[in-house]
JSON list of C-alpha atoms and ligand atoms in Angstrom, two decimals:
[
{"chain": "J", "resi": 1, "resn": "MET", "atom": "CA", "xyz": [-0.63, -17.48, -17.66]},
{"chain": "J", "resi": 2, "resn": "VAL", "atom": "CA", "xyz": [-4.34, -17.69, -18.39]},
{"chain": "J", "resi": 3, "resn": "LYS", "atom": "CA", "xyz": [-5.17, -20.94, -20.16]},
{"chain": "J", "resi": 4, "resn": "ALA", "atom": "CA", "xyz": [-7.72, -21.10, -22.94]},
{"chain": "J", "resi": 5, "resn": "TYR", "atom": "CA", "xyz": [-10.64, -23.39, -22.23]},
{"chain": "J", "resi": 6, "resn": "LYS", "atom": "CA", "xyz": [-14.20, -23.97, -23.39]},
{"chain": "J", "resi": 7, "resn": "PRO", "atom": "CA", "xyz": [-16.76, -22.05, -21.28]},
{"chain": "J", "resi": 8, "resn": "THR", "atom": "CA", "xyz": [-19.24, -24.34, -19.53]},
{"chain": "J", "resi": 9, "resn": "ALA", "atom": "CA", "xyz": [-22.98, -24.03, -20.16]},
{"chain": "J", "resi": 10, "resn": "GLU", "atom": "CA", "xyz": [-23.32, -22.06, -16.92]},
{"chain": "J", "resi": 11, "resn": "GLN", "atom": "CA", "xyz": [-20.54, -19.67, -17.92]},
{"chain": "J", "resi": 12, "resn": "LYS", "atom": "CA", "xyz": [-22.15, -19.19, -21.33]},
{"chain": "J", "resi": 13, "resn": "ALA", "atom": "CA", "xyz": [-25.44, -18.34, -19.64]},
{"chain": "J", "resi": 14, "resn": "VAL", "atom": "CA", "xyz": [-23.72, -15.72, -17.47]},
{"chain": "J", "resi": 15, "resn": "ILE", "atom": "CA", "xyz": [-21.97, -14.17, -20.48]},
{"chain": "J", "resi": 16, "resn": "GLU", "atom": "CA", "xyz": [-25.24, -13.96, -22.40]},
{"chain": "J", "resi": 17, "resn": "ALA", "atom": "CA", "xyz": [-27.01, -12.39, -19.43]},
{"chain": "J", "resi": 18, "resn": "ALA", "atom": "CA", "xyz": [-24.16, -9.88, -18.96]},
{"chain": "J", "resi": 19, "resn": "LYS", "atom": "CA", "xyz": [-24.34, -8.86, -22.62]},
{"chain": "J", "resi": 20, "resn": "GLY", "atom": "CA", "xyz": [-28.01, -8.07, -22.07]},
{"chain": "J", "resi": 21, "resn": "GLY", "atom": "CA", "xyz": [-27.03, -5.37, -19.54]},
{"chain": "J", "resi": 22, "resn": "GLY", "atom": "CA", "xyz": [-28.54, -4.68, -16.15]},
{"chain": "J", "resi": 23, "resn": "ASP", "atom": "CA", "xyz": [-27.50, -6.03, -12.77]},
{"chain": "J", "resi": 24, "resn": "LEU", "atom": "CA", "xyz": [-26.45, -9.65, -12.51]},
{"chain": "J", "resi": 25, "resn": "LYS", "atom": "CA", "xyz": [-25.38, -11.70, -9.52]},
{"chain": "J", "resi": 26, "resn": "VAL", "atom": "CA", "xyz": [-23.56, -15.03, -9.73]},
{"chain": "J", "resi": 27, "resn": "LYS", "atom": "CA", "xyz": [-23.33, -17.18, -6.63]},
{"chain": "J", "resi": 28, "resn": "ALA", "atom": "CA", "xyz": [-20.99, -20.18, -6.65]},
{"chain": "J", "resi": 29, "resn": "TYR", "atom": "CA", "xyz": [-18.52, -22.05, -4.44]},
{"chain": "J", "resi": 30, "resn": "ALA", "atom": "CA", "xyz": [-14.78, -21.29, -4.27]},
{"chain": "J", "resi": 31, "resn": "GLY", "atom": "CA", "xyz": [-13.02, -22.65, -7.35]},
{"chain": "J", "resi": 32, "resn": "ALA", "atom": "CA", "xyz": [-16.30, -22.94, -9.27]},
{"chain": "J", "resi": 33, "resn": "GLY", "atom": "CA", "xyz": [-15.04, -20.48, -11.89]},
{"chain": "J", "resi": 34, "resn": "LYS", "atom": "CA", "xyz": [-16.49, -17.09, -10.85]},
{"chain": "J", "resi": 35, "resn": "THR", "atom": "CA", "xyz": [-13.38, -14.99, -11.53]},
{"chain": "J", "resi": 36, "resn": "SER", "atom": "CA", "xyz": [-12.83, -16.84, -14.82]},
{"chain": "J", "resi": 37, "resn": "THR", "atom": "CA", "xyz": [-16.41, -16.07, -15.77]},
{"chain": "J", "resi": 38, "resn": "LEU", "atom": "CA", "xyz": [-15.88, -12.36, -15.09]},
{"chain": "J", "resi": 39, "resn": "ARG", "atom": "CA", "xyz": [-12.83, -12.54, -17.35]},
{"chain": "J", "resi": 40, "resn": "LEU", "atom": "CA", "xyz": [-14.93, -14.17, -20.09]},
{"chain": "J", "resi": 41, "resn": "VAL", "atom": "CA", "xyz": [-17.54, -11.43, -19.67]},
{"chain": "J", "resi": 42, "resn": "ALA", "atom": "CA", "xyz": [-14.85, -8.73, -19.95]},
{"chain": "J", "resi": 43, "resn": "GLN", "atom": "CA", "xyz": [-13.56, -10.33, -23.15]},
{"chain": "J", "resi": 44, "resn": "GLN", "atom": "CA", "xyz": [-17.06, -10.07, -24.63]},
{"chain": "J", "resi": 45, "resn": "LEU", "atom": "CA", "xyz": [-17.44, -6.38, -23.77]},
{"chain": "J", "resi": 46, "resn": "THR", "atom": "CA", "xyz": [-14.23, -5.05, -25.32]},
{"chain": "J", "resi": 47, "resn": "GLY", "atom": "CA", "xyz": [-15.98, -2.03, -26.84]},
{"chain": "J", "resi": 48, "resn": "GLN", "atom": "CA", "xyz": [-16.81, -0.76, -23.36]},
{"chain": "J", "resi": 49, "resn": "ARG", "atom": "CA", "xyz": [-14.78, 0.39, -20.37]},
{"chain": "J", "resi": 50, "resn": "GLY", "atom": "CA", "xyz": [-14.99, -1.90, -17.39]},
{"chain": "J", "resi": 51, "resn": "SER", "atom": "CA", "xyz": [-14.00, -1.70, -13.75]},
{"chain": "J", "resi": 52, "resn": "TYR", "atom": "CA", "xyz": [-13.10, -4.93, -11.94]},
{"chain": "J", "resi": 53, "resn": "LEU", "atom": "CA", "xyz": [-13.35, -4.51, -8.16]},
{"chain": "J", "resi": 54, "resn": "ALA", "atom": "CA", "xyz": [-12.21, -6.89, -5.45]},
{"chain": "J", "resi": 55, "resn": "PHE", "atom": "CA", "xyz": [-11.89, -6.58, -1.68]},
{"chain": "J", "resi": 56, "resn": "ASN", "atom": "CA", "xyz": [-8.48, -8.16, -1.56]},
{"chain": "J", "resi": 57, "resn": "LYS", "atom": "CA", "xyz": [-5.26, -6.80, -3.08]},
{"chain": "J", "resi": 58, "resn": "GLU", "atom": "CA", "xyz": [-3.97, -10.22, -4.24]},
{"chain": "J", "resi": 59, "resn": "ILE", "atom": "CA", "xyz": [-7.21, -10.86, -6.15]},
{"chain": "J", "resi": 60, "resn": "ALA", "atom": "CA", "xyz": [-7.10, -7.41, -7.78]},
{"chain": "J", "resi": 61, "resn": "ASP", "atom": "CA", "xyz": [-3.41, -7.85, -8.69]},
{"chain": "J", "resi": 62, "resn": "SER", "atom": "CA", "xyz": [-3.92, -11.22, -10.33]},
{"chain": "J", "resi": 63, "resn": "ALA", "atom": "CA", "xyz": [-6.96, -9.89, -12.20]},
{"chain": "J", "resi": 64, "resn": "ARG", "atom": "CA", "xyz": [-4.85, -7.02, -13.52]},
{"chain": "J", "resi": 65, "resn": "ARG", "atom": "CA", "xyz": [-2.70, -9.62, -15.26]},
{"chain": "J", "resi": 66, "resn": "GLY", "atom": "CA", "xyz": [-5.54, -11.70, -16.67]},
{"chain": "J", "resi": 67, "resn": "PHE", "atom": "CA", "xyz": [-8.13, -9.19, -17.84]},
{"chain": "J", "resi": 68, "resn": "PRO", "atom": "CA", "xyz": [-8.28, -7.40, -21.22]},
{"chain": "J", "resi": 69, "resn": "ALA", "atom": "CA", "xyz": [-7.02, -3.81, -21.48]},
{"chain": "J", "resi": 70, "resn": "ASN", "atom": "CA", "xyz": [-10.50, -2.28, -21.44]},
{"chain": "J", "resi": 71, "resn": "VAL", "atom": "CA", "xyz": [-10.86, -3.30, -17.80]},
{"chain": "J", "resi": 72, "resn": "SER", "atom": "CA", "xyz": [-9.09, -1.61, -14.89]},
{"chain": "J", "resi": 73, "resn": "ALA", "atom": "CA", "xyz": [-8.70, -3.85, -11.83]},
{"chain": "J", "resi": 74, "resn": "ARG", "atom": "CA", "xyz": [-8.46, -2.45, -8.33]},
{"chain": "J", "resi": 75, "resn": "THR", "atom": "CA", "xyz": [-9.58, -2.97, -4.79]},
{"chain": "J", "resi": 76, "resn": "VAL", "atom": "CA", "xyz": [-12.68, -1.18, -3.54]},
{"chain": "J", "resi": 77, "resn": "HIS", "atom": "CA", "xyz": [-10.51, 0.42, -0.86]},
{"chain": "J", "resi": 78, "resn": "SER", "atom": "CA", "xyz": [-8.10, 1.90, -3.43]},
{"chain": "J", "resi": 79, "resn": "LEU", "atom": "CA", "xyz": [-11.03, 3.42, -5.30]},
{"chain": "J", "resi": 80, "resn": "ALA", "atom": "CA", "xyz": [-12.35, 4.89, -2.04]},
{"chain": "J", "resi": 81, "resn": "TYR", "atom": "CA", "xyz": [-8.86, 6.06, -1.08]},
{"chain": "J", "resi": 82, "resn": "ALA", "atom": "CA", "xyz": [-8.48, 7.92, -4.37]},
{"chain": "J", "resi": 83, "resn": "SER", "atom": "CA", "xyz": [-11.66, 9.94, -3.87]},
{"chain": "J", "resi": 84, "resn": "ALA", "atom": "CA", "xyz": [-11.58, 10.43, -0.09]},
{"chain": "J", "resi": 85, "resn": "PRO", "atom": "CA", "xyz": [-10.31, 13.78, 1.25]},
{"chain": "J", "resi": 86, "resn": "THR", "atom": "CA", "xyz": [-6.56, 13.79, 2.00]},
{"chain": "J", "resi": 87, "resn": "TRP", "atom": "CA", "xyz": [-7.04, 14.95, 5.59]},
{"chain": "J", "resi": 88, "resn": "LEU", "atom": "CA", "xyz": [-8.93, 11.71, 6.12]},
{"chain": "J", "resi": 89, "resn": "THR", "atom": "CA", "xyz": [-6.67, 9.25, 4.28]},
{"chain": "J", "resi": 90, "resn": "ALA", "atom": "CA", "xyz": [-3.58, 10.88, 5.88]},
{"chain": "J", "resi": 91, "resn": "ARG", "atom": "CA", "xyz": [-4.91, 9.64, 9.21]},
{"chain": "J", "resi": 92, "resn": "ILE", "atom": "CA", "xyz": [-4.14, 5.99, 8.47]},
{"chain": "J", "resi": 93, "resn": "ASN", "atom": "CA", "xyz": [-0.52, 6.90, 9.27]},
{"chain": "J", "resi": 94, "resn": "LEU", "atom": "CA", "xyz": [-1.21, 8.52, 12.65]},
{"chain": "J", "resi": 95, "resn": "PRO", "atom": "CA", "xyz": [-0.51, 6.58, 15.86]},
{"chain": "J", "resi": 96, "resn": "SER", "atom": "CA", "xyz": [-3.36, 4.19, 16.59]},
{"chain": "J", "resi": 97, "resn": "GLU", "atom": "CA", "xyz": [-5.08, 4.00, 19.94]},
{"chain": "J", "resi": 98, "resn": "PRO", "atom": "CA", "xyz": [-4.72, 0.60, 21.64]},
{"chain": "J", "resi": 99, "resn": "PRO", "atom": "CA", "xyz": [-8.11, -1.00, 22.49]},
{"chain": "J", "resi": 100, "resn": "HIS", "atom": "CA", "xyz": [-7.64, -0.81, 26.28]},
{"chain": "J", "resi": 101, "resn": "GLU", "atom": "CA", "xyz": [-6.89, 2.93, 26.03]},
{"chain": "J", "resi": 102, "resn": "LEU", "atom": "CA", "xyz": [-9.98, 3.48, 23.89]},
{"chain": "J", "resi": 103, "resn": "ALA", "atom": "CA", "xyz": [-12.07, 1.62, 26.49]},
{"chain": "J", "resi": 104, "resn": "ALA", "atom": "CA", "xyz": [-10.59, 3.69, 29.33]},
{"chain": "J", "resi": 105, "resn": "ARG", "atom": "CA", "xyz": [-11.13, 6.98, 27.49]},
{"chain": "J", "resi": 106, "resn": "TYR", "atom": "CA", "xyz": [-14.78, 5.99, 26.96]},
{"chain": "J", "resi": 107, "resn": "GLY", "atom": "CA", "xyz": [-15.14, 5.17, 30.65]},
{"chain": "J", "resi": 108, "resn": "PHE", "atom": "CA", "xyz": [-15.26, 1.38, 30.48]},
{"chain": "J", "resi": 109, "resn": "GLY", "atom": "CA", "xyz": [-13.64, -0.89, 33.04]},
{"chain": "J", "resi": 110, "resn": "PRO", "atom": "CA", "xyz": [-13.92, -4.68, 33.09]},
{"chain": "J", "resi": 111, "resn": "ILE", "atom": "CA", "xyz": [-17.52, -5.84, 32.52]},
{"chain": "J", "resi": 112, "resn": "GLU", "atom": "CA", "xyz": [-18.86, -8.99, 34.21]},
{"chain": "J", "resi": 113, "resn": "VAL", "atom": "CA", "xyz": [-21.35, -11.02, 32.19]},
{"chain": "J", "resi": 114, "resn": "PRO", "atom": "CA", "xyz": [-23.04, -14.45, 32.52]},
{"chain": "J", "resi": 115, "resn": "THR", "atom": "CA", "xyz": [-21.85, -17.13, 30.10]},
{"chain": "J", "resi": 116, "resn": "ILE", "atom": "CA", "xyz": [-23.72, -20.08, 28.58]},
{"chain": "J", "resi": 117, "resn": "SER", "atom": "CA", "xyz": [-21.87, -22.41, 30.96]},
{"chain": "J", "resi": 118, "resn": "GLY", "atom": "CA", "xyz": [-23.64, -20.75, 33.88]},
{"chain": "J", "resi": 119, "resn": "LYS", "atom": "CA", "xyz": [-20.52, -19.08, 35.25]},
{"chain": "J", "resi": 120, "resn": "ASN", "atom": "CA", "xyz": [-19.78, -15.38, 35.01]},
{"chain": "J", "resi": 121, "resn": "ALA", "atom": "CA", "xyz": [-16.90, -14.11, 32.90]},
{"chain": "J", "resi": 122, "resn": "GLU", "atom": "CA", "xyz": [-15.11, -10.81, 32.82]},
{"chain": "J", "resi": 123, "resn": "VAL", "atom": "CA", "xyz": [-14.81, -8.89, 29.57]},
{"chain": "J", "resi": 124, "resn": "ALA", "atom": "CA", "xyz": [-11.50, -7.06, 29.96]},
{"chain": "J", "resi": 125, "resn": "PRO", "atom": "CA", "xyz": [-11.14, -3.41, 28.85]},
{"chain": "J", "resi": 126, "resn": "PHE", "atom": "CA", "xyz": [-8.88, -4.54, 25.99]},
{"chain": "J", "resi": 127, "resn": "GLU", "atom": "CA", "xyz": [-11.70, -6.76, 24.72]},
{"chain": "J", "resi": 128, "resn": "VAL", "atom": "CA", "xyz": [-14.28, -3.99, 25.21]},
{"chain": "J", "resi": 129, "resn": "GLY", "atom": "CA", "xyz": [-12.16, -1.60, 23.14]},
{"chain": "J", "resi": 130, "resn": "ARG", "atom": "CA", "xyz": [-11.78, -4.22, 20.46]},
{"chain": "J", "resi": 131, "resn": "MET", "atom": "CA", "xyz": [-15.54, -4.81, 20.32]},
{"chain": "J", "resi": 132, "resn": "ILE", "atom": "CA", "xyz": [-16.09, -1.07, 19.78]},
{"chain": "J", "resi": 133, "resn": "ALA", "atom": "CA", "xyz": [-13.37, -0.82, 17.10]},
{"chain": "J", "resi": 134, "resn": "ASP", "atom": "CA", "xyz": [-14.56, -4.03, 15.36]},
{"chain": "J", "resi": 135, "resn": "GLY", "atom": "CA", "xyz": [-18.13, -2.76, 15.63]},
{"chain": "J", "resi": 136, "resn": "LEU", "atom": "CA", "xyz": [-17.08, 0.40, 13.80]},
{"chain": "J", "resi": 137, "resn": "GLY", "atom": "CA", "xyz": [-15.46, -1.76, 11.11]},
{"chain": "J", "resi": 138, "resn": "ARG", "atom": "CA", "xyz": [-18.61, -3.82, 10.69]},
{"chain": "J", "resi": 139, "resn": "PHE", "atom": "CA", "xyz": [-20.72, -0.66, 10.47]},
{"chain": "J", "resi": 140, "resn": "CYS", "atom": "CA", "xyz": [-18.35, 0.76, 7.85]},
{"chain": "J", "resi": 141, "resn": "ARG", "atom": "CA", "xyz": [-18.56, -2.39, 5.73]},
{"chain": "J", "resi": 142, "resn": "SER", "atom": "CA", "xyz": [-22.36, -2.56, 6.04]},
{"chain": "J", "resi": 143, "resn": "ALA", "atom": "CA", "xyz": [-25.00, -0.80, 3.97]},
{"chain": "J", "resi": 144, "resn": "ASP", "atom": "CA", "xyz": [-26.43, 0.81, 7.13]},
{"chain": "J", "resi": 145, "resn": "ASP", "atom": "CA", "xyz": [-26.59, 4.59, 7.49]},
{"chain": "J", "resi": 146, "resn": "THR", "atom": "CA", "xyz": [-25.80, 4.70, 11.19]},
{"chain": "J", "resi": 147, "resn": "PRO", "atom": "CA", "xyz": [-24.03, 2.42, 13.71]},
{"chain": "J", "resi": 148, "resn": "GLN", "atom": "CA", "xyz": [-26.37, -0.15, 15.28]},
{"chain": "J", "resi": 149, "resn": "PRO", "atom": "CA", "xyz": [-26.08, -2.47, 18.31]},
{"chain": "J", "resi": 150, "resn": "PHE", "atom": "CA", "xyz": [-25.93, -5.53, 16.02]},
{"chain": "J", "resi": 151, "resn": "HIS", "atom": "CA", "xyz": [-22.65, -4.26, 14.57]},
{"chain": "J", "resi": 152, "resn": "ILE", "atom": "CA", "xyz": [-20.96, -5.09, 17.90]},
{"chain": "J", "resi": 153, "resn": "PRO", "atom": "CA", "xyz": [-19.43, -8.59, 17.72]},
{"chain": "J", "resi": 154, "resn": "VAL", "atom": "CA", "xyz": [-19.96, -10.49, 20.98]},
{"chain": "J", "resi": 155, "resn": "ASP", "atom": "CA", "xyz": [-18.22, -13.73, 22.00]},
{"chain": "J", "resi": 156, "resn": "GLU", "atom": "CA", "xyz": [-20.63, -16.63, 21.53]},
{"chain": "J", "resi": 157, "resn": "LYS", "atom": "CA", "xyz": [-19.93, -18.00, 25.00]},
{"chain": "J", "resi": 158, "resn": "ILE", "atom": "CA", "xyz": [-21.71, -14.98, 26.49]},
{"chain": "J", "resi": 159, "resn": "ARG", "atom": "CA", "xyz": [-25.40, -15.65, 27.25]},
{"chain": "J", "resi": 160, "resn": "ASP", "atom": "CA", "xyz": [-27.79, -14.20, 24.63]},
{"chain": "J", "resi": 161, "resn": "ASP", "atom": "CA", "xyz": [-29.58, -11.76, 26.96]},
{"chain": "J", "resi": 162, "resn": "ALA", "atom": "CA", "xyz": [-26.23, -10.51, 28.28]},
{"chain": "J", "resi": 163, "resn": "ALA", "atom": "CA", "xyz": [-24.91, -10.19, 24.72]},
{"chain": "J", "resi": 164, "resn": "ASP", "atom": "CA", "xyz": [-27.88, -8.00, 23.80]},
{"chain": "J", "resi": 165, "resn": "TRP", "atom": "CA", "xyz": [-27.36, -5.91, 26.92]},
{"chain": "J", "resi": 166, "resn": "LEU", "atom": "CA", "xyz": [-23.65, -5.57, 26.12]},
{"chain": "J", "resi": 167, "resn": "ARG", "atom": "CA", "xyz": [-24.42, -4.46, 22.55]},
{"chain": "J", "resi": 168, "resn": "GLU", "atom": "CA", "xyz": [-26.79, -1.79, 23.88]},
{"chain": "J", "resi": 169, "resn": "GLN", "atom": "CA", "xyz": [-24.11, -0.58, 26.31]},
{"chain": "J", "resi": 170, "resn": "LEU", "atom": "CA", "xyz": [-21.42, -0.34, 23.64]},
{"chain": "J", "resi": 171, "resn": "ALA", "atom": "CA", "xyz": [-23.42, 0.82, 20.59]},
{"chain": "J", "resi": 172, "resn": "PRO", "atom": "CA", "xyz": [-23.26, 4.57, 21.49]},
{"chain": "J", "resi": 173, "resn": "SER", "atom": "CA", "xyz": [-19.47, 4.19, 21.59]},
{"chain": "J", "resi": 174, "resn": "ILE", "atom": "CA", "xyz": [-19.39, 3.10, 17.94]},
{"chain": "J", "resi": 175, "resn": "GLY", "atom": "CA", "xyz": [-21.26, 6.30, 17.15]},
{"chain": "J", "resi": 176, "resn": "ARG", "atom": "CA", "xyz": [-18.72, 8.28, 19.16]},
{"chain": "J", "resi": 177, "resn": "LEU", "atom": "CA", "xyz": [-15.74, 6.55, 17.52]},
{"chain": "J", "resi": 178, "resn": "TRP", "atom": "CA", "xyz": [-17.29, 7.10, 14.09]},
{"chain": "J", "resi": 179, "resn": "ALA", "atom": "CA", "xyz": [-17.74, 10.83, 14.83]},
{"chain": "J", "resi": 180, "resn": "GLU", "atom": "CA", "xyz": [-14.13, 11.05, 16.02]},
{"chain": "J", "resi": 181, "resn": "SER", "atom": "CA", "xyz": [-12.96, 9.13, 12.97]},
{"chain": "J", "resi": 182, "resn": "VAL", "atom": "CA", "xyz": [-14.51, 11.54, 10.49]},
{"chain": "J", "resi": 183, "resn": "ASN", "atom": "CA", "xyz": [-13.63, 14.67, 12.46]},
{"chain": "J", "resi": 184, "resn": "PRO", "atom": "CA", "xyz": [-11.04, 16.69, 10.48]},
{"chain": "J", "resi": 185, "resn": "ARG", "atom": "CA", "xyz": [-9.31, 17.59, 13.76]},
{"chain": "J", "resi": 186, "resn": "GLY", "atom": "CA", "xyz": [-9.01, 13.93, 14.87]},
{"chain": "J", "resi": 187, "resn": "LEU", "atom": "CA", "xyz": [-5.54, 12.92, 16.04]},
{"chain": "J", "resi": 188, "resn": "LYS", "atom": "CA", "xyz": [-5.73, 9.12, 16.09]},
{"chain": "J", "resi": 189, "resn": "ALA", "atom": "CA", "xyz": [-5.33, 6.63, 13.27]},
{"chain": "J", "resi": 190, "resn": "ILE", "atom": "CA", "xyz": [-8.44, 5.52, 11.40]},
{"chain": "J", "resi": 191, "resn": "GLN", "atom": "CA", "xyz": [-9.07, 2.06, 9.99]},
{"chain": "J", "resi": 192, "resn": "PRO", "atom": "CA", "xyz": [-9.24, 1.96, 6.14]},
{"chain": "J", "resi": 193, "resn": "ASP", "atom": "CA", "xyz": [-12.91, 0.92, 6.42]},
{"chain": "J", "resi": 194, "resn": "VAL", "atom": "CA", "xyz": [-13.62, 4.49, 7.62]},
{"chain": "J", "resi": 195, "resn": "TYR", "atom": "CA", "xyz": [-12.68, 6.13, 4.32]},
{"chain": "J", "resi": 196, "resn": "LEU", "atom": "CA", "xyz": [-14.48, 3.28, 2.53]},
{"chain": "J", "resi": 197, "resn": "LYS", "atom": "CA", "xyz": [-17.69, 4.26, 4.36]},
{"chain": "J", "resi": 198, "resn": "VAL", "atom": "CA", "xyz": [-17.16, 8.00, 3.85]},
{"chain": "J", "resi": 199, "resn": "TRP", "atom": "CA", "xyz": [-16.77, 7.30, 0.15]},
{"chain": "J", "resi": 200, "resn": "ALA", "atom": "CA", "xyz": [-19.82, 5.00, 0.04]},
{"chain": "J", "resi": 201, "resn": "GLN", "atom": "CA", "xyz": [-21.96, 7.60, 1.81]},
{"chain": "J", "resi": 202, "resn": "SER", "atom": "CA", "xyz": [-21.02, 10.20, -0.80]},
{"chain": "J", "resi": 203, "resn": "ASN", "atom": "CA", "xyz": [-23.02, 8.18, -3.38]},
{"chain": "J", "resi": 204, "resn": "PRO", "atom": "CA", "xyz": [-20.00, 7.85, -5.68]},
{"chain": "J", "resi": 205, "resn": "ARG", "atom": "CA", "xyz": [-20.24, 7.12, -9.37]},
{"chain": "J", "resi": 206, "resn": "ILE", "atom": "CA", "xyz": [-17.74, 4.56, -10.61]},
{"chain": "J", "resi": 207, "resn": "ASN", "atom": "CA", "xyz": [-16.44, 5.79, -13.92]},
{"chain": "J", "resi": 208, "resn": "ALA", "atom": "CA", "xyz": [-17.08, 2.75, -16.15]},
{"chain": "J", "resi": 209, "resn": "ASP", "atom": "CA", "xyz": [-19.62, 1.30, -18.56]},
{"chain": "J", "resi": 210, "resn": "PHE", "atom": "CA", "xyz": [-19.72, -1.96, -16.63]},
{"chain": "J", "resi": 211, "resn": "ILE", "atom": "CA", "xyz": [-18.58, -3.02, -13.16]},
{"chain": "J", "resi": 212, "resn": "LEU", "atom": "CA", "xyz": [-17.37, -6.51, -12.29]},
{"chain": "J", "resi": 213, "resn": "PHE", "atom": "CA", "xyz": [-17.48, -7.03, -8.56]},
{"chain": "J", "resi": 214, "resn": "ASP", "atom": "CA", "xyz": [-15.63, -10.15, -7.43]},
{"chain": "J", "resi": 215, "resn": "GLU", "atom": "CA", "xyz": [-16.04, -11.89, -4.05]},
{"chain": "J", "resi": 216, "resn": "ALA", "atom": "CA", "xyz": [-18.93, -9.61, -3.13]},
{"chain": "S", "resi": 1, "resn": "LIG", "atom": "N1", "xyz": [-14.66, -23.55, -18.46]},
{"chain": "S", "resi": 1, "resn": "LIG", "atom": "C1", "xyz": [-13.57, -23.94, -17.83]},
{"chain": "S", "resi": 1, "resn": "LIG", "atom": "N2", "xyz": [-12.88, -25.03, -18.22]},
{"chain": "S", "resi": 1, "resn": "LIG", "atom": "C2", "xyz": [-11.78, -25.42, -17.56]},
{"chain": "S", "resi": 1, "resn": "LIG", "atom": "N3", "xyz": [-11.25, -24.82, -16.47]},
{"chain": "S", "resi": 1, "resn": "LIG", "atom": "C3", "xyz": [-11.88, -23.73, -16.02]},
{"chain": "S", "resi": 1, "resn": "LIG", "atom": "C4", "xyz": [-13.08, -23.24, -16.65]},
{"chain": "S", "resi": 1, "resn": "LIG", "atom": "N4", "xyz": [-13.48, -22.13, -15.95]},
{"chain": "S", "resi": 1, "resn": "LIG", "atom": "C5", "xyz": [-12.60, -21.97, -14.94]},
{"chain": "S", "resi": 1, "resn": "LIG", "atom": "N5", "xyz": [-11.63, -22.91, -14.98]},
{"chain": "S", "resi": 1, "resn": "LIG", "atom": "C6", "xyz": [-10.50, -23.05, -14.03]},
{"chain": "S", "resi": 1, "resn": "LIG", "atom": "O1", "xyz": [-11.02, -23.34, -12.74]},
{"chain": "S", "resi": 1, "resn": "LIG", "atom": "C7", "xyz": [-10.16, -22.80, -11.73]},
{"chain": "S", "resi": 1, "resn": "LIG", "atom": "C8", "xyz": [-10.98, -21.99, -10.74]},
{"chain": "S", "resi": 1, "resn": "LIG", "atom": "O2", "xyz": [-11.56, -20.88, -11.40]},
{"chain": "S", "resi": 1, "resn": "LIG", "atom": "P1", "xyz": [-11.77, -19.46, -10.71]},
{"chain": "S", "resi": 1, "resn": "LIG", "atom": "O3", "xyz": [-12.38, -18.59, -11.74]},
{"chain": "S", "resi": 1, "resn": "LIG", "atom": "O4", "xyz": [-10.51, -18.99, -10.07]},
{"chain": "S", "resi": 1, "resn": "LIG", "atom": "O5", "xyz": [-12.85, -19.82, -9.58]},
{"chain": "S", "resi": 1, "resn": "LIG", "atom": "P2", "xyz": [-13.47, -18.89, -8.44]},
{"chain": "S", "resi": 1, "resn": "LIG", "atom": "O6", "xyz": [-13.20, -17.47, -8.79]},
{"chain": "S", "resi": 1, "resn": "LIG", "atom": "O7", "xyz": [-14.93, -19.23, -8.43]},
{"chain": "S", "resi": 1, "resn": "LIG", "atom": "O8", "xyz": [-12.81, -19.31, -7.17]},
{"chain": "S", "resi": 1, "resn": "LIG", "atom": "C9", "xyz": [-9.11, -21.98, -12.45]},
{"chain": "S", "resi": 1, "resn": "LIG", "atom": "O9", "xyz": [-7.92, -22.71, -12.51]},
{"chain": "S", "resi": 1, "resn": "LIG", "atom": "C10", "xyz": [-9.70, -21.79, -13.85]},
{"chain": "S", "resi": 1, "resn": "LIG", "atom": "O10", "xyz": [-8.69, -21.64, -14.81]},
{"chain": "S", "resi": 2, "resn": "LIG", "atom": "MG1", "xyz": [-12.21, -15.98, -7.69]}
]
């Protein structure tokens, strides 16, 4: 159930700004009333078709219950899934490659690096594979056109200079994994962020008069 309440002065200001059109960004803490404000905005724009987008399925599902009928609520991934080519989306069901096998296939063994404590530590192949796969995920969720060294997540106990070196070593592998991921003849599972990025890079148009983007 969605309770009726009086919009606060801040919520009123957001609604007025939204009615004026154009892009609008609201930044507020958890529980501050952001989703409720989007609902209030939607209720003011009933003559137009809206698209409510969230990154998380639970948030999209609960919005579907609370928003007026002129607004369709979905996750960004489901929107991307619907417009991505089937040969690509079908790959989420293929067997996935475990991180240590990815590392081995790319020629990585254990890597020894200095830590902030002064001792050396070994980054195991499993961890290396995970850094490459996570790096691909971070690239896919970024606005960047190509994979970059800074997309590689490195454990904070690794010394800064070594972390930079490690990123440089592993960055080409994100590029390789990305190329394999979008190759129509690829045989391994892709992460959903891959079709999200393919969709984003196609400069899609979201079919709506207004877009409400929650938890951006
Ligand atoms: N103007 C208001 N008056 C009273 N309660 C409100 C008001 N706006 C939001 N709420 C309530 O505050 C709670 C948090 O709101 P919500 O929109 O979910 O926040 P957020 O999306 O920022 O986490 C909800 O229970 C909502 O019903
Ligand atoms: Mg919310």
